[in-house]
Each structure stands twice: as C-alpha cells, then as structure tokens.
Amino acid sequence: MRFSLPSPSWPLPPPRHPWHLRRNRTSKEPYLFPTASCTDGQTEPGSKTSRYARTVTTSTPDASVFHVKEPWSDEPVVELAHNFDEWADRLIGIGESTPDKYVVVGSRFYTTDALSSHVARTFCAMELDYSGGKDKPVARLIAWMPESYLLQGVAALPLEPAVVLISDQYVLKPREKQVDWTPSPGQVWRLDTRTGEYELVMTGYAEFNTTYRHGHDVGINGVKIRGEYLYWVNQDDGGVYRLKIDKYGRPVPPAKAEVLARYDTFWDDFDFGPDDSIWATGFNAVFAIDPNNGKVVTVDGVGTSENTTFPGPTAAMFGRNSKDKNILYVTGNMAEIPTDLEHIKIGGWVRAIDTTGFKF
C-alpha cells in the first residue's frame, strides 16, 4: 500500500549527507521530501543527451516526478521534473523504455487520504522524455488504460524497449467509500509506447494474486525483465518469481512460474546487482537475494543493528554511471518507523547504499 498527504511545500529543504560505515557497505542519509511519498524510482545513465546522470523518483499525492542530479556527489540537487496533474492525481510507478524516456503510471483518486481508492477507468500511462538534452523533460500522455486496476511496475522488453510490460493488481475498489475488499486478479499488460496500443498478456497465475495473508495487501508488485524471463515479487505471499517470455513479452508454453525465493516480508520493488543478485525493498528493510539458491539476507533496516534506517522503502535501483554502479538507490514513503499502522508519519526520501564487497 502507498500512503499520501497533501502536497509538499516549496522549496524543498536541502538534503543531509553524512556517511555511516555499516558492516561491508556504506549507507547515505536520505534526500528528503518531507510531506511527499516517494512511490517508485529509476536511475538514468550519463549520456550525450543528458547533462547529468540522475535518480528519478515519482511522488504522491500530487502526481509529481522529481529528479536528483548527480546523486553520488556531496551536493546533489533535487528538482521537480514534471507534475502530471493534467492526467493524474497520484503516480504509482515509473520505468525506463528507450534511452532517456520514462513511462509513468497513475490515475485520479477520490481524496488524498491514505486509503483512498482511485476513480474508476482513470488509470493511464504517460511519458517523461529527457532525450532532447534539456534539464526540463517533455511530458505526454501515452494511453488511457481504463480496464486496469492498479498499474505498478514498468519493465521494457530488451529487444524492443519502446514496448513495456506493466504489472497490475489492486485491493481497493474504485469508489469513494470502501465496502468490498475482494481483490482484483493479478495481471500484466503489454503497452507499445509509440502507438498507445495495449493488451492483456498475462493473467490467471496464482503467483500474481493476493490472499490477504498479511492483511489488505497486493500480490504482484515490482517487475523486471532479464534475458528471457519476467521477474516479479509478490507482496502478499513473500515470493520472488520468474516466468519465461518470448521477445514480444508473451509467456512461453508451458508458461509455469518458477519460485526463486520466499521470505516473510512485504516485497515492493527490486533490481539486479552487478553479480546478478537481486536487491529488494521489503518491510522497513532492504534485502539481498541469491536467485540460485533462494538465500535472503537483510542488508539494512529492520532485522539489522540499524533498525530505523529504512522506514517504508518502496523501490530500489542500481546506478549506471561509473561513479555509482555499485550504489543501490532506495526510495521510501515514511519519515520514521511507525509504532503501528494507525500512526504513520509520511515523508518521502531517497537513500543510497554502497554494496561494494557484499557477500552472501
């Protein structure tokens, strides 16, 4: 679940930067978005068309995307990249398609309340385009996707990156007051960002769904494509899965999901490390996963000696610049670890973990 409060005040306060050595890594204090909720993030490599490598994050509740310029530096700059309020009230996910272009998903919501539902048939996919070489990217609407429930993770096809797969599942029905908690089926959409054409390519998998094992949480959440496989995490059952797909993003028969790991936490998003390990955000912590044997290690946050360092982590992405290829950037949506779910203090942040030297 994502939480939100009214729009952040401007300007944003300067970030804090002290470093702390912890075991075999370093963790950097967050860049703060005090009244916003960072729901997802992406890293961008330095390129001929980009003046700076960036960490790009989405934020609720006002459909904004921020970028952090040179996040590895002592003085990173946090800027508002674009507000998508023309098409959405909140943003849920973001993913790179072709170089310097990002697909952002969001919808209209009834209120700014944390448990507000979206307005039916208002989910859409939008684009944030940095390819023009400007600090101010260009935004456009790609497609309305009214049949979707809660568009979340976005992953580009390796051989045709203008086409993306988007995960989709929700537990709140599109109405102002929640009366029916029956979850929607988990599913995956295929979207061509050039034409706006989309289709449902995966549904009916138990590994996509939620059974409310931990309460009212979703099933399929973050997704990535690596080689011939779609990878995803299930927030409800704690599973990390993969499924073989063809070059068009469709399942390859017999199309059976493979369990890579299972752990008792609320998975949200993940990325692949330099050594093919999986690094994922879970319940107030960051984890490393060995996909070869299913071993899961709590790297930072709850479950380590640093219990309070990662309140509400939502997304993780490794840097792609020579300066930060071993740096895991993590976004989050809580200012502090809550004592219970009735007393949550919202506060968006981006934090960095140096994973150099990590061993399982």
Coordinates of N, CA and C in Angstrom, one line a residue, residues 139-301:
A139 N 6.7 16.0 -21.4 CA 5.7 15.0 -20.9 C 4.6 14.9 -22.0
R140 N 4.1 13.7 -22.0 CA 2.9 13.4 -22.9 C 2.1 12.3 -22.4
L141 N 0.9 12.2 -22.8 CA 0.0 11.0 -22.5 C 0.3 10.0 -23.5
I142 N 0.5 8.7 -23.1 CA 0.7 7.6 -24.0 C -0.6 6.9 -24.3
A143 N -1.4 6.6 -23.2 CA -2.6 5.9 -23.4 C -3.4 5.9 -22.1
W144 N -4.7 6.0 -22.2 CA -5.6 5.7 -21.1 C -5.8 4.2 -21.1
M145 N -5.8 3.6 -19.9 CA -5.9 2.1 -19.7 C -7.0 1.9 -18.7
P146 N -8.3 2.1 -19.1 CA -9.4 2.1 -18.2 C -9.7 0.7 -17.6
E147 N -9.3 -0.4 -18.3 CA -9.6 -1.7 -17.8 C -8.7 -2.1 -16.6
S148 N -7.6 -1.4 -16.4 CA -6.6 -1.8 -15.4 C -7.1 -1.5 -14.0
Y149 N -6.5 -2.1 -13.0 CA -6.9 -2.0 -11.6 C -5.9 -1.0 -10.8
L150 N -4.6 -1.4 -10.8 CA -3.6 -0.5 -10.2 C -2.3 -0.8 -10.9
L151 N -2.0 0.0 -11.9 CA -0.8 -0.1 -12.7 C 0.4 0.2 -11.8
Q152 N 1.4 -0.7 -11.8 CA 2.5 -0.5 -10.8 C 3.9 -0.5 -11.4
G153 N 4.5 -1.7 -11.5 CA 5.8 -1.8 -12.1 C 5.9 -1.8 -13.6
V154 N 6.9 -1.2 -14.1 CA 7.1 -1.0 -15.6 C 8.4 -1.6 -16.0
A155 N 8.4 -2.4 -17.0 CA 9.7 -3.1 -17.5 C 9.7 -3.1 -19.0
A156 N 10.8 -2.6 -19.6 CA 10.9 -2.6 -21.1 C 11.4 -3.9 -21.6
L157 N 10.9 -4.3 -22.8 CA 11.4 -5.5 -23.5 C 12.8 -5.3 -24.0
P158 N 13.7 -6.2 -23.7 CA 15.1 -5.9 -24.1 C 15.4 -5.7 -25.6
L159 N 14.7 -6.4 -26.5 CA 14.9 -6.3 -27.9 C 14.0 -5.2 -28.5
E160 N 13.0 -4.7 -27.8 CA 12.1 -3.7 -28.3 C 11.7 -2.8 -27.1
P161 N 12.6 -2.0 -26.6 CA 12.4 -1.2 -25.4 C 11.2 -0.2 -25.5
A162 N 10.8 0.1 -26.6 CA 9.6 1.0 -26.7 C 8.3 0.3 -26.3
V163 N 8.4 -1.0 -26.1 CA 7.3 -1.8 -25.6 C 7.6 -2.2 -24.2
V164 N 6.6 -2.0 -23.3 CA 6.8 -2.3 -21.9 C 5.8 -3.2 -21.4
L165 N 6.1 -4.0 -20.3 CA 5.1 -4.7 -19.6 C 4.9 -4.0 -18.3
I166 N 3.6 -4.0 -17.8 CA 3.2 -3.3 -16.6 C 2.4 -4.2 -15.7
S167 N 2.8 -4.3 -14.5 CA 2.1 -5.2 -13.5 C 0.8 -4.4 -13.0
D168 N -0.2 -5.2 -12.6 CA -1.5 -4.6 -12.3 C -2.2 -5.5 -11.3
Q169 N -2.5 -4.9 -10.1 CA -3.4 -5.5 -9.2 C -3.8 -4.5 -8.1
Y170 N -5.0 -4.7 -7.5 CA -5.5 -3.7 -6.5 C -6.4 -4.4 -5.5
V171 N -6.4 -3.8 -4.3 CA -7.3 -4.4 -3.3 C -8.4 -3.4 -3.0
L172 N -8.4 -2.2 -3.4 CA -9.4 -1.2 -3.2 C -10.3 -1.0 -4.4
K173 N -11.6 -1.1 -4.3 CA -12.4 -0.9 -5.5 C -12.6 0.6 -5.8
P174 N -12.8 0.9 -7.1 CA -12.9 2.3 -7.4 C -14.2 3.0 -7.0
R175 N -14.3 3.3 -5.7 CA -15.4 4.0 -5.2 C -14.9 4.9 -4.0
E176 N -15.7 5.9 -3.6 CA -15.2 6.8 -2.6 C -15.1 6.2 -1.2
K177 N -16.1 5.3 -0.9 CA -16.0 4.7 0.4 C -15.9 3.2 0.2
Q178 N -14.9 2.6 0.8 CA -14.6 1.2 0.6 C -15.6 0.3 1.4
V179 N -16.3 -0.6 0.6 CA -17.2 -1.6 1.2 C -16.9 -3.0 0.8
D180 N -16.1 -3.2 -0.2 CA -15.8 -4.5 -0.8 C -14.3 -4.7 -0.9
W181 N -13.7 -5.6 -0.1 CA -12.3 -5.8 -0.1 C -11.9 -7.0 -0.9
T182 N -12.7 -7.5 -1.8 CA -12.4 -8.6 -2.7 C -11.3 -8.1 -3.6
P183 N -10.1 -8.8 -3.7 CA -9.0 -8.3 -4.5 C -9.3 -8.6 -6.0
S184 N -8.7 -7.7 -6.8 CA -8.8 -8.0 -8.3 C -7.8 -9.1 -8.6
P185 N -7.9 -9.7 -9.8 CA -6.8 -10.6 -10.2 C -5.5 -9.9 -10.5
G186 N -4.4 -10.6 -10.2 CA -3.1 -10.0 -10.7 C -3.0 -10.3 -12.2
Q187 N -2.4 -9.3 -12.8 CA -2.2 -9.4 -14.3 C -1.1 -8.5 -14.8
V188 N -0.7 -8.7 -16.1 CA 0.4 -8.0 -16.7 C -0.1 -7.5 -18.1
W189 N 0.1 -6.2 -18.3 CA -0.3 -5.6 -19.6 C 1.0 -5.4 -20.5
R190 N 0.8 -5.4 -21.8 CA 1.8 -5.0 -22.7 C 1.4 -3.7 -23.4
L191 N 2.3 -2.7 -23.4 CA 2.0 -1.4 -23.9 C 3.1 -1.0 -24.9
D192 N 2.6 -0.6 -26.1 CA 3.5 0.0 -27.1 C 3.5 1.5 -26.9
T193 N 4.6 2.0 -26.4 CA 4.7 3.5 -26.1 C 4.6 4.4 -27.3
R194 N 4.9 3.8 -28.5 CA 4.9 4.6 -29.7 C 3.4 4.8 -30.2
T195 N 2.6 3.8 -30.1 CA 1.3 3.9 -30.7 C 0.2 4.0 -29.6
G196 N 0.5 3.7 -28.3 CA -0.5 3.7 -27.3 C -1.3 2.4 -27.3
E197 N -1.1 1.5 -28.1 CA -1.8 0.2 -28.1 C -1.4 -0.7 -27.0
Y198 N -2.3 -1.3 -26.3 CA -2.0 -2.2 -25.2 C -2.9 -3.4 -25.2
E199 N -2.5 -4.5 -24.5 CA -3.2 -5.7 -24.4 C -2.8 -6.4 -23.2
L200 N -3.8 -7.2 -22.7 CA -3.5 -8.1 -21.5 C -2.8 -9.3 -22.0
V201 N -1.6 -9.6 -21.4 CA -0.8 -10.7 -21.9 C -0.6 -11.8 -20.9
M202 N -0.8 -11.5 -19.6 CA -0.7 -12.5 -18.5 C -1.8 -12.3 -17.5
T203 N -2.5 -13.3 -17.1 CA -3.4 -13.3 -16.1 C -3.7 -14.8 -15.7
G204 N -4.4 -15.0 -14.6 CA -4.7 -16.4 -14.1 C -3.6 -17.1 -13.4
Y205 N -2.6 -16.4 -13.0 CA -1.5 -17.0 -12.3 C -1.7 -16.8 -10.8
A206 N -1.7 -17.9 -10.0 CA -1.8 -17.7 -8.6 C -0.7 -16.9 -8.0
E207 N 0.5 -17.0 -8.6 CA 1.7 -16.2 -8.2 C 1.5 -14.7 -8.4
F208 N 0.5 -14.3 -9.1 CA 0.2 -12.9 -9.3 C -0.7 -12.3 -8.2
N209 N -1.4 -13.2 -7.5 CA -2.6 -12.8 -6.7 C -2.2 -12.6 -5.3
T210 N -3.2 -12.0 -4.6 CA -3.1 -11.8 -3.1 C -4.2 -12.7 -2.5
T211 N -3.8 -13.2 -1.3 CA -4.8 -14.0 -0.5 C -5.0 -13.3 0.8
Y212 N -4.5 -12.1 1.0 CA -4.6 -11.3 2.2 C -3.9 -12.0 3.4
R213 N -2.8 -12.6 3.1 CA -2.0 -13.3 4.1 C -1.6 -12.4 5.2
H214 N -1.2 -11.1 4.8 CA -0.7 -10.1 5.8 C -1.8 -9.1 6.0
G215 N -3.0 -9.2 5.5 CA -4.0 -8.2 5.6 C -4.3 -7.7 4.2
H216 N -4.7 -6.5 4.1 CA -5.1 -5.9 2.8 C -3.9 -5.4 2.0
D217 N -3.2 -6.4 1.4 CA -2.0 -6.0 0.6 C -2.2 -6.6 -0.8
V218 N -1.4 -6.1 -1.7 CA -1.5 -6.6 -3.1 C -0.6 -7.8 -3.4
G219 N -0.8 -8.4 -4.5 CA 0.0 -9.5 -4.9 C 1.2 -9.1 -5.7
I220 N 1.2 -9.2 -7.1 CA 2.3 -8.8 -7.9 C 2.5 -7.3 -7.8
N221 N 3.8 -7.0 -7.7 CA 4.2 -5.6 -7.4 C 5.3 -5.2 -8.4
G222 N 6.5 -5.1 -8.0 CA 7.6 -4.7 -8.9 C 7.9 -5.8 -9.9
V223 N 8.3 -5.4 -11.1 CA 8.6 -6.3 -12.2 C 9.9 -5.9 -12.9
K224 N 10.7 -6.8 -13.4 CA 11.9 -6.6 -14.2 C 11.9 -7.6 -15.3
I225 N 12.6 -7.3 -16.4 CA 12.9 -8.3 -17.4 C 14.4 -8.5 -17.5
R226 N 14.8 -9.7 -17.5 CA 16.2 -10.0 -17.6 C 16.4 -11.3 -18.5
G227 N 17.1 -11.1 -19.6 CA 17.2 -12.2 -20.5 C 15.9 -12.6 -21.1
E228 N 15.5 -13.9 -20.9 CA 14.3 -14.4 -21.5 C 13.2 -14.5 -20.4
Y229 N 13.4 -13.8 -19.3 CA 12.4 -14.0 -18.2 C 11.8 -12.7 -17.7
L230 N 10.6 -12.8 -17.3 CA 9.9 -11.7 -16.5 C 10.1 -12.1 -15.0
Y231 N 10.7 -11.2 -14.2 CA 10.8 -11.4 -12.8 C 9.8 -10.5 -12.1
W232 N 9.3 -11.0 -10.9 CA 8.4 -10.2 -10.1 C 8.4 -10.6 -8.7
V233 N 8.0 -9.7 -7.8 CA 7.8 -10.0 -6.4 C 6.3 -9.9 -6.1
N234 N 5.9 -10.8 -5.1 CA 4.5 -10.8 -4.6 C 4.5 -10.3 -3.2
Q235 N 3.9 -9.1 -3.0 CA 3.9 -8.5 -1.7 C 3.1 -9.4 -0.7
D236 N 2.1 -10.1 -1.1 CA 1.3 -10.9 -0.2 C 2.0 -12.2 0.3
D237 N 2.5 -13.0 -0.6 CA 3.0 -14.3 -0.2 C 4.5 -14.3 0.0
G238 N 5.2 -13.2 -0.2 CA 6.6 -13.1 0.0 C 7.4 -13.9 -1.0
G239 N 6.9 -14.2 -2.2 CA 7.6 -14.9 -3.2 C 8.3 -14.0 -4.2
V240 N 9.4 -14.5 -4.7 CA 10.2 -13.9 -5.8 C 10.1 -14.9 -6.9
Y241 N 9.6 -14.5 -8.1 CA 9.3 -15.4 -9.2 C 9.9 -15.0 -10.5
R242 N 9.9 -15.9 -11.4 CA 10.2 -15.6 -12.8 C 9.4 -16.5 -13.7
L243 N 9.2 -16.0 -15.0 CA 8.4 -16.7 -16.0 C 9.0 -16.5 -17.3
K244 N 9.2 -17.5 -18.1 CA 9.9 -17.3 -19.4 C 8.9 -16.6 -20.4
I245 N 9.4 -15.6 -21.1 CA 8.6 -14.9 -22.1 C 9.4 -14.9 -23.4
D246 N 8.6 -14.6 -24.5 CA 9.2 -14.5 -25.8 C 9.7 -13.1 -26.0
K247 N 10.2 -12.8 -27.2 CA 10.7 -11.4 -27.5 C 9.6 -10.4 -27.5
Y248 N 8.4 -10.8 -27.6 CA 7.2 -9.9 -27.7 C 6.6 -9.7 -26.3
G249 N 7.2 -10.3 -25.3 CA 6.7 -10.2 -23.9 C 5.5 -11.1 -23.6
R250 N 5.3 -12.1 -24.3 CA 4.2 -13.1 -24.0 C 4.8 -14.4 -23.4
P251 N 4.0 -15.0 -22.6 CA 4.5 -16.2 -21.9 C 4.9 -17.3 -22.9
V252 N 6.0 -18.1 -22.6 CA 6.4 -19.2 -23.5 C 5.8 -20.5 -22.8
P253 N 5.0 -21.3 -23.6 CA 4.5 -22.5 -23.0 C 5.6 -23.4 -22.5
P254 N 5.3 -24.1 -21.4 CA 4.1 -24.3 -20.7 C 3.7 -23.1 -19.7
A255 N 4.6 -22.1 -19.7 CA 4.3 -20.8 -19.0 C 4.0 -21.1 -17.5
K256 N 4.9 -21.7 -16.9 CA 4.8 -22.0 -15.5 C 5.7 -21.1 -14.7
A257 N 5.2 -20.5 -13.6 CA 6.0 -19.6 -12.8 C 7.0 -20.4 -12.0
E258 N 8.2 -19.9 -11.9 CA 9.3 -20.5 -11.1 C 9.6 -19.7 -9.8
V259 N 9.6 -20.4 -8.7 CA 9.8 -19.7 -7.4 C 11.3 -19.7 -7.2
L260 N 11.9 -18.4 -7.0 CA 13.3 -18.2 -6.8 C 13.6 -18.1 -5.3
A261 N 12.7 -17.5 -4.6 CA 12.9 -17.3 -3.1 C 11.5 -17.0 -2.5
R262 N 11.5 -17.2 -1.2 CA 10.3 -16.9 -0.4 C 10.7 -16.4 0.9
Y263 N 10.2 -15.3 1.4 CA 10.6 -14.7 2.6 C 9.4 -14.0 3.2
D264 N 9.3 -14.0 4.5 CA 8.2 -13.4 5.2 C 8.4 -11.9 5.4
T265 N 8.1 -11.1 4.3 CA 8.1 -9.7 4.3 C 7.2 -9.1 3.2
F266 N 7.0 -7.8 3.2 CA 6.1 -7.2 2.2 C 7.0 -6.7 1.0
W267 N 7.3 -7.5 0.1 CA 8.1 -7.1 -1.1 C 7.4 -5.9 -1.8
D268 N 8.2 -5.0 -2.3 CA 7.6 -3.9 -3.1 C 8.3 -3.8 -4.4
D269 N 9.6 -3.6 -4.5 CA 10.3 -3.5 -5.8 C 11.7 -4.1 -5.6
F270 N 12.4 -4.1 -6.7 CA 13.8 -4.8 -6.7 C 14.6 -4.4 -7.9
D271 N 15.9 -4.7 -7.9 CA 16.7 -4.5 -9.1 C 17.8 -5.6 -9.0
F272 N 18.5 -5.8 -10.1 CA 19.6 -6.8 -10.2 C 20.9 -6.1 -9.9
G273 N 21.7 -6.7 -9.1 CA 23.0 -6.2 -8.8 C 24.0 -6.6 -9.8
P274 N 25.2 -6.0 -9.7 CA 26.3 -6.3 -10.7 C 26.6 -7.8 -10.8
D275 N 26.4 -8.6 -9.8 CA 26.7 -10.0 -9.8 C 25.5 -10.9 -10.0
D276 N 24.4 -10.3 -10.5 CA 23.2 -11.0 -10.8 C 22.3 -11.3 -9.6
S277 N 22.8 -10.8 -8.4 CA 21.9 -10.9 -7.2 C 20.8 -10.0 -7.3
I278 N 19.7 -10.3 -6.6 CA 18.5 -9.4 -6.5 C 18.5 -8.6 -5.3
W279 N 18.3 -7.3 -5.4 CA 18.2 -6.4 -4.2 C 16.8 -5.8 -4.2
A280 N 16.1 -6.1 -3.0 CA 14.7 -5.8 -3.0 C 14.4 -5.0 -1.7
T281 N 13.3 -4.2 -1.9 CA 12.7 -3.5 -0.7 C 11.6 -4.3 -0.1
G282 N 11.6 -4.4 1.2 CA 10.6 -5.1 1.9 C 10.1 -4.3 3.1
F283 N 9.6 -5.0 4.2 CA 9.0 -4.3 5.3 C 10.1 -3.6 6.1
N284 N 10.2 -2.3 5.9 CA 11.1 -1.4 6.6 C 12.6 -1.9 6.5
A285 N 12.9 -2.5 5.4 CA 14.3 -3.0 5.3 C 14.6 -3.2 3.8
V286 N 15.9 -3.4 3.5 CA 16.4 -3.7 2.2 C 17.1 -5.1 2.3
F287 N 16.9 -5.9 1.2 CA 17.3 -7.3 1.3 C 18.1 -7.6 0.0
A288 N 19.1 -8.6 0.1 CA 19.8 -9.2 -1.0 C 19.3 -10.6 -1.1
I289 N 19.1 -11.0 -2.4 CA 18.5 -12.4 -2.6 C 19.4 -13.1 -3.6
D290 N 19.8 -14.3 -3.3 CA 20.6 -15.1 -4.3 C 19.6 -15.9 -5.1
P291 N 19.3 -15.6 -6.4 CA 18.3 -16.3 -7.1 C 18.7 -17.8 -7.4
N292 N 19.9 -18.1 -7.2 CA 20.4 -19.5 -7.5 C 20.0 -20.5 -6.4
N293 N 19.9 -20.0 -5.1 CA 19.6 -20.9 -4.0 C 18.5 -20.4 -3.1
G294 N 18.0 -19.2 -3.4 CA 16.9 -18.7 -2.6 C 17.3 -18.0 -1.3
K295 N 18.6 -17.9 -1.1 CA 19.0 -17.3 0.2 C 18.7 -15.8 0.2
V296 N 18.1 -15.3 1.4 CA 17.7 -13.9 1.5 C 18.5 -13.4 2.7
V297 N 19.2 -12.2 2.5 CA 19.9 -11.6 3.6 C 19.4 -10.2 3.8
T298 N 19.1 -9.8 5.1 CA 18.7 -8.5 5.4 C 19.9 -7.6 5.4
V299 N 20.0 -6.6 4.5 CA 21.2 -5.8 4.4 C 21.1 -4.6 5.3
D300 N 20.0 -4.0 5.4 CA 19.9 -2.8 6.2 C 18.4 -2.6 6.6
G301 N 18.2 -1.9 7.7 CA 16.9 -1.6 8.2 C 16.5 -2.6 9.3

